[in-house]
């Protein structure tokens, strides 16, 4: 009888243990079921209250001082219907943001789209920021979507100028030592450089006498050196950058059989252009 009683107590303990395991397993399944409508990855999230958020694109790059926009799709799901107000957090300093419209009421199972515009300033810090886009309006509170904002220095133009330094005469060719002013905070790798004659201003005497002077009296030879042509920060001349002077741009005045007295004392207006590092 003692053995049977002992066996019975042992069996009861085992049965109780089995029940506990079963309850724990059931609890795990319930938790999983509760999160099946939860946030996804890659710019699309939602929650069990019935709002999902999708953002496109999930990453934007903007120059400081410029605005940038994201398209935010808000879907009322799982039976939810009501007003949805989007929010954004994680903005870098000296940056503002606004949604248009500020709130939407898409109706159960429907999707409404709002536009998030982030306006940076000249003092917005450079670098990556993680913005969290969520919602706030009672039951419509949704899990946030994290998107990226990359702020970079605004692109600055560089200036080019030049002066022949000597008057042109028929048959003469003069090299043009260009000057560069690079306001960027890094060197520029120029991929193109060109010079052209934009206009000619004759003397009043030549105009009164009806003596012509046109671009046909001149020839422009453009820079023939290797690219990229690296221009450091600050002010530099073509001579200081050390390309062979034979590769510099040149302006020549042709010696023609026509009367070229109209070009005496004339002033050439030269136009310069170049490109480098996306500027």
PDB file of C-alpha atoms in Angstrom:
ATOM      1  CA  UNK A   1       0.000   0.000   0.000  1.00  0.00           C
ATOM      2  CA  UNK A   2       2.822   2.378   0.672  1.00  0.00           C
ATOM      3  CA  UNK A   3       4.309   1.688  -2.736  1.00  0.00           C
ATOM      4  CA  UNK A   4       0.989   2.316  -4.445  1.00  0.00           C
ATOM      5  CA  UNK A   5       0.464   5.541  -2.519  1.00  0.00           C
ATOM      6  CA  UNK A   6       3.944   6.717  -3.412  1.00  0.00           C
ATOM      7  CA  UNK A   7       3.354   5.902  -7.062  1.00  0.00           C
ATOM      8  CA  UNK A   8       0.121   7.906  -7.037  1.00  0.00           C
ATOM      9  CA  UNK A   9       1.813  11.005  -5.623  1.00  0.00           C
ATOM     10  CA  UNK A  10       4.566  10.760  -8.213  1.00  0.00           C
ATOM     11  CA  UNK A  11       2.037  10.503 -11.035  1.00  0.00           C
ATOM     12  CA  UNK A  12       0.179  13.553  -9.782  1.00  0.00           C
ATOM     13  CA  UNK A  13       3.363  15.596  -9.814  1.00  0.00           C
ATOM     14  CA  UNK A  14       4.099  14.537 -13.356  1.00  0.00           C
ATOM     15  CA  UNK A  15       0.565  15.354 -14.478  1.00  0.00           C
ATOM     16  CA  UNK A  16       0.765  18.807 -12.909  1.00  0.00           C
ATOM     17  CA  UNK A  17       4.080  19.447 -14.646  1.00  0.00           C
ATOM     18  CA  UNK A  18       2.597  18.465 -18.004  1.00  0.00           C
ATOM     19  CA  UNK A  19      -0.279  20.902 -17.535  1.00  0.00           C
ATOM     20  CA  UNK A  20       2.111  23.740 -16.788  1.00  0.00           C
ATOM     21  CA  UNK A  21       4.081  23.062 -19.967  1.00  0.00           C
ATOM     22  CA  UNK A  22       0.875  23.052 -21.972  1.00  0.00           C
ATOM     23  CA  UNK A  23      -0.177  26.432 -20.526  1.00  0.00           C
ATOM     24  CA  UNK A  24       3.197  27.982 -21.300  1.00  0.00           C
ATOM     25  CA  UNK A  25       2.996  26.747 -24.871  1.00  0.00           C
ATOM     26  CA  UNK A  26      -0.473  28.231 -25.244  1.00  0.00           C
ATOM     27  CA  UNK A  27       0.746  31.591 -23.926  1.00  0.00           C
ATOM     28  CA  UNK A  28       3.544  31.674 -26.494  1.00  0.00           C
ATOM     29  CA  UNK A  29       1.086  31.058 -29.303  1.00  0.00           C
ATOM     30  CA  UNK A  30      -1.197  33.842 -28.096  1.00  0.00           C
ATOM     31  CA  UNK A  31       1.651  36.372 -27.992  1.00  0.00           C
ATOM     32  CA  UNK A  32       2.646  35.461 -31.541  1.00  0.00           C
ATOM     33  CA  UNK A  33      -0.900  35.871 -32.748  1.00  0.00           C
ATOM     34  CA  UNK A  34      -1.101  39.296 -31.148  1.00  0.00           C
ATOM     35  CA  UNK A  35       1.890  40.603 -33.115  1.00  0.00           C
ATOM     36  CA  UNK A  36       1.022  39.138 -36.493  1.00  0.00           C
ATOM     37  CA  UNK A  37      -0.247  42.557 -37.604  1.00  0.00           C
ATOM     38  CA  UNK A  38       2.769  44.320 -36.172  1.00  0.00           C
ATOM     39  CA  UNK A  39       5.506  46.338 -37.819  1.00  0.00           C
ATOM     40  CA  UNK A  40       7.207  45.080 -40.911  1.00  0.00           C
ATOM     41  CA  UNK A  41      10.599  46.142 -42.227  1.00  0.00           C
ATOM     42  CA  UNK A  42      11.924  48.445 -44.936  1.00  0.00           C
ATOM     43  CA  UNK A  43       9.778  51.562 -44.622  1.00  0.00           C
ATOM     44  CA  UNK A  44       6.459  49.845 -43.862  1.00  0.00           C
ATOM     45  CA  UNK A  45       5.051  49.410 -40.360  1.00  0.00           C
ATOM     46  CA  UNK A  46       1.781  49.303 -38.488  1.00  0.00           C
ATOM     47  CA  UNK A  47       0.179  47.982 -35.305  1.00  0.00           C
ATOM     48  CA  UNK A  48      -2.742  46.024 -33.929  1.00  0.00           C
ATOM     49  CA  UNK A  49      -4.851  49.167 -33.458  1.00  0.00           C
ATOM     50  CA  UNK A  50      -5.371  49.220 -37.229  1.00  0.00           C
ATOM     51  CA  UNK A  51      -3.028  51.770 -38.842  1.00  0.00           C
ATOM     52  CA  UNK A  52      -0.197  50.895 -41.187  1.00  0.00           C
ATOM     53  CA  UNK A  53       2.418  53.304 -42.515  1.00  0.00           C
ATOM     54  CA  UNK A  54       4.435  53.122 -45.700  1.00  0.00           C
ATOM     55  CA  UNK A  55       7.054  55.712 -46.649  1.00  0.00           C
ATOM     56  CA  UNK A  56       8.601  56.237 -50.053  1.00  0.00           C
ATOM     57  CA  UNK A  57      11.468  56.640 -50.530  1.00  0.00           C
ATOM     58  CA  UNK A  58      13.042  55.273 -47.382  1.00  0.00           C
ATOM     59  CA  UNK A  59      16.146  57.422 -47.793  1.00  0.00           C
ATOM     60  CA  UNK A  60      16.746  60.937 -49.128  1.00  0.00           C
ATOM     61  CA  UNK A  61      19.845  63.088 -49.636  1.00  0.00           C
ATOM     62  CA  UNK A  62      19.590  66.876 -49.559  1.00  0.00           C
ATOM     63  CA  UNK A  63      21.936  69.851 -49.780  1.00  0.00           C
ATOM     64  CA  UNK A  64      21.945  72.128 -46.751  1.00  0.00           C
ATOM     65  CA  UNK A  65      19.436  74.941 -47.185  1.00  0.00           C
ATOM     66  CA  UNK A  66      17.193  72.896 -49.498  1.00  0.00           C
ATOM     67  CA  UNK A  67      13.907  71.044 -48.811  1.00  0.00           C
ATOM     68  CA  UNK A  68      13.227  67.368 -49.405  1.00  0.00           C
ATOM     69  CA  UNK A  69       9.987  65.353 -49.378  1.00  0.00           C
ATOM     70  CA  UNK A  70       8.743  61.881 -48.466  1.00  0.00           C
ATOM     71  CA  UNK A  71       5.436  60.303 -49.513  1.00  0.00           C
ATOM     72  CA  UNK A  72       3.649  58.774 -46.514  1.00  0.00           C
ATOM     73  CA  UNK A  73       0.783  56.311 -47.066  1.00  0.00           C
ATOM     74  CA  UNK A  74      -1.560  55.789 -44.094  1.00  0.00           C
ATOM     75  CA  UNK A  75      -3.927  52.821 -44.208  1.00  0.00           C
ATOM     76  CA  UNK A  76      -6.837  52.262 -41.780  1.00  0.00           C
ATOM     77  CA  UNK A  77      -6.971  48.506 -41.351  1.00  0.00           C
ATOM     78  CA  UNK A  78      -8.343  45.844 -39.016  1.00  0.00           C
ATOM     79  CA  UNK A  79     -11.653  47.666 -38.745  1.00  0.00           C
ATOM     80  CA  UNK A  80     -10.251  51.014 -37.678  1.00  0.00           C
ATOM     81  CA  UNK A  81     -11.830  54.208 -38.985  1.00  0.00           C
ATOM     82  CA  UNK A  82     -11.153  57.719 -37.810  1.00  0.00           C
ATOM     83  CA  UNK A  83      -8.781  60.639 -38.112  1.00  0.00           C
ATOM     84  CA  UNK A  84      -5.064  59.882 -38.459  1.00  0.00           C
ATOM     85  CA  UNK A  85      -2.447  62.504 -37.651  1.00  0.00           C
ATOM     86  CA  UNK A  86       1.128  61.704 -38.751  1.00  0.00           C
ATOM     87  CA  UNK A  87       4.121  62.771 -36.673  1.00  0.00           C
ATOM     88  CA  UNK A  88       7.871  62.874 -37.235  1.00  0.00           C
ATOM     89  CA  UNK A  89      10.744  62.824 -34.754  1.00  0.00           C
ATOM     90  CA  UNK A  90      14.522  62.628 -34.965  1.00  0.00           C
ATOM     91  CA  UNK A  91      14.996  65.744 -37.092  1.00  0.00           C
ATOM     92  CA  UNK A  92      18.519  67.210 -37.069  1.00  0.00           C
ATOM     93  CA  UNK A  93      19.060  70.635 -35.518  1.00  0.00           C
ATOM     94  CA  UNK A  94      17.932  73.736 -37.405  1.00  0.00           C
ATOM     95  CA  UNK A  95      15.472  71.728 -39.496  1.00  0.00           C
ATOM     96  CA  UNK A  96      11.686  71.994 -39.747  1.00  0.00           C
ATOM     97  CA  UNK A  97       9.088  69.550 -41.017  1.00  0.00           C
ATOM     98  CA  UNK A  98       5.430  69.661 -42.019  1.00  0.00           C
ATOM     99  CA  UNK A  99       2.832  67.220 -43.323  1.00  0.00           C
ATOM    100  CA  UNK A 100       0.385  68.178 -46.051  1.00  0.00           C
ATOM    101  CA  UNK A 101      -2.393  67.630 -45.186  1.00  0.00           C
ATOM    102  CA  UNK A 102      -1.806  67.604 -41.429  1.00  0.00           C
ATOM    103  CA  UNK A 103      -4.339  64.798 -40.852  1.00  0.00           C
ATOM    104  CA  UNK A 104      -6.505  62.442 -42.906  1.00  0.00           C
ATOM    105  CA  UNK A 105      -9.560  60.229 -42.437  1.00  0.00           C
ATOM    106  CA  UNK A 106      -9.244  57.466 -45.035  1.00  0.00           C
ATOM    107  CA  UNK A 107     -12.091  55.224 -43.827  1.00  0.00           C
ATOM    108  CA  UNK A 108     -11.822  51.580 -42.831  1.00  0.00           C
ATOM    109  CA  UNK A 109      -9.621  49.602 -45.205  1.00  0.00           C
ATOM    110  CA  UNK A 110      -8.711  52.703 -47.198  1.00  0.00           C
ATOM    111  CA  UNK A 111      -5.376  54.455 -47.734  1.00  0.00           C
ATOM    112  CA  UNK A 112      -4.634  58.177 -47.721  1.00  0.00           C
ATOM    113  CA  UNK A 113      -1.331  59.762 -48.719  1.00  0.00           C
ATOM    114  CA  UNK A 114       0.306  62.788 -47.127  1.00  0.00           C
ATOM    115  CA  UNK A 115       3.564  64.497 -48.064  1.00  0.00           C
ATOM    116  CA  UNK A 116       6.221  65.114 -45.450  1.00  0.00           C
ATOM    117  CA  UNK A 117       8.454  68.056 -46.373  1.00  0.00           C
ATOM    118  CA  UNK A 118      11.671  68.493 -44.415  1.00  0.00           C
ATOM    119  CA  UNK A 119      13.252  71.936 -44.797  1.00  0.00           C
ATOM    120  CA  UNK A 120      16.941  72.185 -43.968  1.00  0.00           C
ATOM    121  CA  UNK A 121      18.835  75.414 -43.368  1.00  0.00           C
ATOM    122  CA  UNK A 122      22.348  76.693 -43.980  1.00  0.00           C
ATOM    123  CA  UNK A 123      23.183  75.678 -40.387  1.00  0.00           C
ATOM    124  CA  UNK A 124      21.698  72.170 -40.451  1.00  0.00           C
ATOM    125  CA  UNK A 125      24.514  69.783 -39.478  1.00  0.00           C
ATOM    126  CA  UNK A 126      25.814  67.450 -42.142  1.00  0.00           C
ATOM    127  CA  UNK A 127      25.423  63.707 -41.856  1.00  0.00           C
ATOM    128  CA  UNK A 128      22.788  61.000 -41.467  1.00  0.00           C
ATOM    129  CA  UNK A 129      19.664  61.295 -39.314  1.00  0.00           C
ATOM    130  CA  UNK A 130      17.094  58.579 -38.607  1.00  0.00           C
ATOM    131  CA  UNK A 131      13.603  60.055 -38.803  1.00  0.00           C
ATOM    132  CA  UNK A 132      10.747  58.187 -37.150  1.00  0.00           C
ATOM    133  CA  UNK A 133       7.367  58.686 -38.825  1.00  0.00           C
ATOM    134  CA  UNK A 134       4.442  57.591 -36.670  1.00  0.00           C
ATOM    135  CA  UNK A 135       0.854  58.677 -35.955  1.00  0.00           C
ATOM    136  CA  UNK A 136      -0.875  60.293 -33.002  1.00  0.00           C
ATOM    137  CA  UNK A 137      -4.650  60.464 -32.560  1.00  0.00           C
ATOM    138  CA  UNK A 138      -5.935  58.195 -29.834  1.00  0.00           C
ATOM    139  CA  UNK A 139      -6.654  54.746 -31.204  1.00  0.00           C
ATOM    140  CA  UNK A 140      -4.814  55.472 -34.402  1.00  0.00           C
ATOM    141  CA  UNK A 141      -1.406  55.515 -32.702  1.00  0.00           C
ATOM    142  CA  UNK A 142       0.830  53.377 -34.911  1.00  0.00           C
ATOM    143  CA  UNK A 143       4.311  51.937 -34.636  1.00  0.00           C
ATOM    144  CA  UNK A 144       6.898  54.210 -36.236  1.00  0.00           C
ATOM    145  CA  UNK A 145       8.679  53.808 -39.545  1.00  0.00           C
ATOM    146  CA  UNK A 146      12.360  54.769 -39.561  1.00  0.00           C
ATOM    147  CA  UNK A 147      13.681  56.473 -42.690  1.00  0.00           C
ATOM    148  CA  UNK A 148      17.002  58.136 -43.402  1.00  0.00           C
ATOM    149  CA  UNK A 149      17.872  61.743 -44.139  1.00  0.00           C
ATOM    150  CA  UNK A 150      21.372  62.523 -45.396  1.00  0.00           C
ATOM    151  CA  UNK A 151      22.349  66.208 -45.270  1.00  0.00           C
ATOM    152  CA  UNK A 152      25.377  67.308 -47.264  1.00  0.00           C
ATOM    153  CA  UNK A 153      27.141  70.599 -47.895  1.00  0.00           C
ATOM    154  CA  UNK A 154      25.410  72.733 -50.468  1.00  0.00           C
ATOM    155  CA  UNK A 155      27.126  72.715 -53.816  1.00  0.00           C
ATOM    156  CA  UNK A 156      28.876  75.990 -54.511  1.00  0.00           C
ATOM    157  CA  UNK A 157      29.819  77.328 -57.878  1.00  0.00           C
ATOM    158  CA  UNK A 158      33.359  78.343 -58.685  1.00  0.00           C
ATOM    159  CA  UNK A 159      34.266  81.370 -60.731  1.00  0.00           C
ATOM    160  CA  UNK A 160      36.599  81.698 -63.707  1.00  0.00           C
ATOM    161  CA  UNK A 161      38.107  84.915 -65.019  1.00  0.00           C
ATOM    162  CA  UNK A 162      40.933  85.880 -67.296  1.00  0.00           C
ATOM    163  CA  UNK A 163      42.805  88.678 -68.984  1.00  0.00           C
ATOM    164  CA  UNK A 164      45.091  88.504 -71.995  1.00  0.00           C
ATOM    165  CA  UNK A 165      47.401  91.088 -70.491  1.00  0.00           C
ATOM    166  CA  UNK A 166      48.391  92.490 -73.879  1.00  0.00           C
ATOM    167  CA  UNK A 167      46.553  93.913 -76.905  1.00  0.00           C
ATOM    168  CA  UNK A 168      45.820  91.690 -79.868  1.00  0.00           C
ATOM    169  CA  UNK A 169      47.160  92.626 -83.260  1.00  0.00           C
ATOM    170  CA  UNK A 170      46.590  90.936 -86.614  1.00  0.00           C
ATOM    171  CA  UNK A 171      48.517  87.661 -86.717  1.00  0.00           C
ATOM    172  CA  UNK A 172      49.164  87.587 -82.940  1.00  0.00           C
ATOM    173  CA  UNK A 173      48.277  84.718 -80.607  1.00  0.00           C
ATOM    174  CA  UNK A 174      48.222  85.334 -76.852  1.00  0.00           C
ATOM    175  CA  UNK A 175      47.846  82.626 -74.162  1.00  0.00           C
ATOM    176  CA  UNK A 176      45.130  83.181 -71.575  1.00  0.00           C
ATOM    177  CA  UNK A 177      46.173  82.616 -67.965  1.00  0.00           C
ATOM    178  CA  UNK A 178      42.819  81.844 -66.330  1.00  0.00           C
ATOM    179  CA  UNK A 179      42.061  82.599 -62.670  1.00  0.00           C
ATOM    180  CA  UNK A 180      39.880  80.317 -60.529  1.00  0.00           C
ATOM    181  CA  UNK A 181      38.070  81.149 -57.293  1.00  0.00           C
ATOM    182  CA  UNK A 182      37.040  77.972 -55.492  1.00  0.00           C
ATOM    183  CA  UNK A 183      34.654  78.703 -52.597  1.00  0.00           C
ATOM    184  CA  UNK A 184      34.091  75.017 -51.827  1.00  0.00           C
ATOM    185  CA  UNK A 185      35.619  73.463 -48.731  1.00  0.00           C
ATOM    186  CA  UNK A 186      37.516  70.941 -50.821  1.00  0.00           C
ATOM    187  CA  UNK A 187      39.408  70.760 -54.073  1.00  0.00           C
ATOM    188  CA  UNK A 188      37.555  70.668 -57.365  1.00  0.00           C
ATOM    189  CA  UNK A 189      38.397  68.173 -60.069  1.00  0.00           C
ATOM    190  CA  UNK A 190      37.446  70.029 -63.243  1.00  0.00           C
ATOM    191  CA  UNK A 191      36.250  67.770 -66.040  1.00  0.00           C
ATOM    192  CA  UNK A 192      35.701  70.513 -68.616  1.00  0.00           C
ATOM    193  CA  UNK A 193      36.859  74.048 -69.294  1.00  0.00           C
ATOM    194  CA  UNK A 194      35.999  76.326 -72.183  1.00  0.00           C
ATOM    195  CA  UNK A 195      36.453  79.905 -73.359  1.00  0.00           C
ATOM    196  CA  UNK A 196      34.451  81.710 -76.019  1.00  0.00           C
ATOM    197  CA  UNK A 197      33.993  85.242 -77.325  1.00  0.00           C
ATOM    198  CA  UNK A 198      30.657  86.537 -76.021  1.00  0.00           C
ATOM    199  CA  UNK A 199      30.814  89.965 -77.652  1.00  0.00           C
ATOM    200  CA  UNK A 200      32.970  92.720 -79.123  1.00  0.00           C
ATOM    201  CA  UNK A 201      32.738  96.391 -78.230  1.00  0.00           C
ATOM    202  CA  UNK A 202      34.186  98.706 -80.908  1.00  0.00           C
ATOM    203  CA  UNK A 203      35.396 102.202 -80.287  1.00  0.00           C
ATOM    204  CA  UNK A 204      32.999 105.061 -80.925  1.00  0.00           C
ATOM    205  CA  UNK A 205      35.159 106.146 -83.865  1.00  0.00           C
ATOM    206  CA  UNK A 206      34.904 102.687 -85.456  1.00  0.00           C
ATOM    207  CA  UNK A 207      31.150 102.658 -84.937  1.00  0.00           C
ATOM    208  CA  UNK A 208      30.795 106.168 -86.416  1.00  0.00           C
ATOM    209  CA  UNK A 209      32.886 105.175 -89.427  1.00  0.00           C
ATOM    210  CA  UNK A 210      30.934 101.955 -89.933  1.00  0.00           C
ATOM    211  CA  UNK A 211      34.077  99.824 -89.604  1.00  0.00           C
ATOM    212  CA  UNK A 212      33.227  96.217 -88.653  1.00  0.00           C
ATOM    213  CA  UNK A 213      34.895  93.894 -86.159  1.00  0.00           C
ATOM    214  CA  UNK A 214      33.344  90.484 -85.571  1.00  0.00           C
ATOM    215  CA  UNK A 215      34.170  87.133 -84.064  1.00  0.00           C
ATOM    216  CA  UNK A 216      35.286  86.089 -87.534  1.00  0.00           C
ATOM    217  CA  UNK A 217      38.395  88.199 -86.942  1.00  0.00           C
ATOM    218  CA  UNK A 218      39.460  85.973 -84.040  1.00  0.00           C
ATOM    219  CA  UNK A 219      40.127  82.333 -83.229  1.00  0.00           C
ATOM    220  CA  UNK A 220      39.789  80.773 -79.760  1.00  0.00           C
ATOM    221  CA  UNK A 221      41.853  77.697 -78.899  1.00  0.00           C
ATOM    222  CA  UNK A 222      40.596  75.999 -75.741  1.00  0.00           C
ATOM    223  CA  UNK A 223      42.541  74.327 -72.959  1.00  0.00           C
ATOM    224  CA  UNK A 224      44.177  71.148 -74.251  1.00  0.00           C
ATOM    225  CA  UNK A 225      45.684  69.780 -71.051  1.00  0.00           C
ATOM    226  CA  UNK A 226      44.721  66.629 -69.207  1.00  0.00           C
ATOM    227  CA  UNK A 227      41.572  66.235 -67.112  1.00  0.00           C
ATOM    228  CA  UNK A 228      40.710  66.239 -64.325  1.00  0.00           C
ATOM    229  CA  UNK A 229      42.292  69.587 -63.619  1.00  0.00           C
ATOM    230  CA  UNK A 230      42.516  69.887 -59.839  1.00  0.00           C
ATOM    231  CA  UNK A 231      41.752  73.323 -58.402  1.00  0.00           C
ATOM    232  CA  UNK A 232      42.423  73.602 -54.631  1.00  0.00           C
ATOM    233  CA  UNK A 233      40.418  75.765 -52.255  1.00  0.00           C
ATOM    234  CA  UNK A 234      40.851  79.497 -52.591  1.00  0.00           C
ATOM    235  CA  UNK A 235      42.135  81.494 -55.554  1.00  0.00           C
ATOM    236  CA  UNK A 236      44.472  79.954 -58.109  1.00  0.00           C
ATOM    237  CA  UNK A 237      45.661  80.727 -61.603  1.00  0.00           C
ATOM    238  CA  UNK A 238      46.235  78.321 -64.442  1.00  0.00           C
ATOM    239  CA  UNK A 239      49.922  79.141 -64.216  1.00  0.00           C
ATOM    240  CA  UNK A 240      50.042  78.149 -60.528  1.00  0.00           C
ATOM    241  CA  UNK A 241      48.396  74.807 -61.351  1.00  0.00           C
ATOM    242  CA  UNK A 242      51.423  74.027 -63.545  1.00  0.00           C
ATOM    243  CA  UNK A 243      49.993  72.732 -66.832  1.00  0.00           C
ATOM    244  CA  UNK A 244      52.285  73.392 -69.788  1.00  0.00           C
ATOM    245  CA  UNK A 245      51.678  76.923 -71.080  1.00  0.00           C
ATOM    246  CA  UNK A 246      51.322  75.447 -74.568  1.00  0.00           C
ATOM    247  CA  UNK A 247      48.100  73.828 -73.286  1.00  0.00           C
ATOM    248  CA  UNK A 248      46.542  77.069 -72.022  1.00  0.00           C
ATOM    249  CA  UNK A 249      43.599  78.617 -73.859  1.00  0.00           C
ATOM    250  CA  UNK A 250      44.676  81.090 -76.542  1.00  0.00           C
ATOM    251  CA  UNK A 251      43.096  83.987 -78.385  1.00  0.00           C
ATOM    252  CA  UNK A 252      44.395  84.796 -81.840  1.00  0.00           C
ATOM    253  CA  UNK A 253      43.562  87.690 -84.148  1.00  0.00           C
ATOM    254  CA  UNK A 254      43.547  86.700 -87.781  1.00  0.00           C
ATOM    255  CA  UNK A 255      45.432  88.743 -90.349  1.00  0.00           C
ATOM    256  CA  UNK A 256      42.944  88.912 -93.207  1.00  0.00           C
ATOM    257  CA  UNK A 257      42.832  90.761 -96.521  1.00  0.00           C
ATOM    258  CA  UNK A 258      39.820  92.731 -95.267  1.00  0.00           C
ATOM    259  CA  UNK A 259      39.965  96.104 -93.589  1.00  0.00           C
ATOM    260  CA  UNK A 260      40.332  95.338 -89.860  1.00  0.00           C
ATOM    261  CA  UNK A 261      40.566  98.920 -88.657  1.00  0.00           C
ATOM    262  CA  UNK A 262      37.257  98.398 -86.841  1.00  0.00           C
ATOM    263  CA  UNK A 263      39.084  96.081 -84.413  1.00  0.00           C
ATOM    264  CA  UNK A 264      41.592  98.757 -83.350  1.00  0.00           C
ATOM    265  CA  UNK A 265      40.954  99.471 -79.672  1.00  0.00           C
ATOM    266  CA  UNK A 266      38.063  97.012 -79.565  1.00  0.00           C
ATOM    267  CA  UNK A 267      37.310  95.155 -76.340  1.00  0.00           C
ATOM    268  CA  UNK A 268      36.550  91.437 -76.345  1.00  0.00           C
ATOM    269  CA  UNK A 269      34.052  90.061 -73.848  1.00  0.00           C
ATOM    270  CA  UNK A 270      35.107  86.500 -73.018  1.00  0.00           C
ATOM    271  CA  UNK A 271      32.801  83.872 -71.557  1.00  0.00           C
ATOM    272  CA  UNK A 272      34.133  81.047 -69.397  1.00  0.00           C
ATOM    273  CA  UNK A 273      32.535  77.809 -68.343  1.00  0.00           C
ATOM    274  CA  UNK A 274      33.621  74.657 -66.575  1.00  0.00           C
ATOM    275  CA  UNK A 275      32.333  71.732 -64.557  1.00  0.00           C
ATOM    276  CA  UNK A 276      33.729  69.650 -61.756  1.00  0.00           C
ATOM    277  CA  UNK A 277      32.549  67.467 -58.862  1.00  0.00           C
ATOM    278  CA  UNK A 278      28.889  67.976 -59.790  1.00  0.00           C
ATOM    279  CA  UNK A 279      28.973  71.789 -59.570  1.00  0.00           C
TER     280      UNK A 279
END
